[in-house]
Amino acid sequence: MTDILQAIKAINPKAQVTINAEDLNQITWLHGTTPISDADILAKQAELKADYDAKQYQRDRKYPP
């Protein structure tokens, strides 16, 4: 699964955070970064995973030499 930081950075590339143990309850928002709701982070994780899964065929495809 996509990690929390990837999801946060996809929502707000300038976000500054620390995350302990990949736990949504252990996110520290730094330097005035506006917190993002857990629901938004989880939705973005699901979106990024779906996109990754949809491109599996492209990653698996092999081209002849």
Coordinates of C-alpha atoms in Angstrom, one line a residue:
M1 CA 0.0 0.0 0.0
T2 CA 1.0 3.6 -0.5
D3 CA 2.5 5.0 2.6
I4 CA 1.1 7.9 4.5
L5 CA 3.9 10.4 3.5
Q6 CA 3.3 9.6 -0.2
A7 CA -0.4 10.4 0.1
I8 CA 0.3 13.6 2.1
K9 CA 2.9 14.8 -0.5
A10 CA 0.4 14.0 -3.3
I11 CA -2.2 16.2 -1.6
N12 CA 0.2 19.0 -0.5
P13 CA 3.8 18.7 -1.9
K14 CA 5.0 21.4 0.5
A15 CA 3.7 19.7 3.6
Q16 CA 6.2 19.2 6.4
V17 CA 5.4 16.3 8.7
T18 CA 6.8 13.6 10.8
I19 CA 5.1 10.2 11.0
N20 CA 5.7 7.6 13.6
A21 CA 5.1 3.9 12.7
E22 CA 2.9 4.7 9.6
D23 CA 0.1 5.6 12.1
L24 CA -2.4 8.3 11.1
N25 CA -2.7 9.1 14.8
Q26 CA 1.0 9.8 15.1
I27 CA 1.4 12.6 12.5
T28 CA 3.1 15.8 13.6
W29 CA 2.4 18.7 11.3
L30 CA 5.4 21.0 11.2
H31 CA 6.1 24.7 10.4
G32 CA 2.5 25.8 10.1
T33 CA 1.5 23.0 7.7
T34 CA -2.3 22.8 7.6
P35 CA -3.3 19.3 8.8
I36 CA -5.0 17.1 6.3
S37 CA -7.9 14.9 7.5
D38 CA -7.4 11.2 8.0
A39 CA -10.3 10.6 5.5
D40 CA -8.5 12.6 2.8
I41 CA -5.2 10.8 3.4
L42 CA -6.9 7.4 3.2
A43 CA -8.8 8.4 0.1
K44 CA -5.5 9.6 -1.6
Q45 CA -3.8 6.4 -0.6
A46 CA -6.6 4.4 -2.2
E47 CA -6.4 6.6 -5.3
L48 CA -2.6 6.2 -5.6
K49 CA -2.9 2.4 -5.1
A50 CA -5.5 2.1 -7.8
D51 CA -3.4 4.0 -10.2
Y52 CA -0.3 1.8 -9.3
D53 CA -2.4 -1.4 -9.8
A54 CA -3.8 -0.2 -13.1
K55 CA -0.3 0.2 -14.5
Q56 CA 0.8 -3.3 -13.4
Y57 CA 0.5 -4.6 -17.0
Q58 CA 2.9 -1.9 -18.2
R59 CA 5.4 -2.8 -15.5
D60 CA 5.1 -6.6 -16.3
R61 CA 5.2 -6.3 -20.1
K62 CA 8.4 -7.5 -21.6
Y63 CA 9.8 -6.3 -24.9
P64 CA 11.8 -8.5 -27.2
P65 CA 15.5 -7.7 -27.4

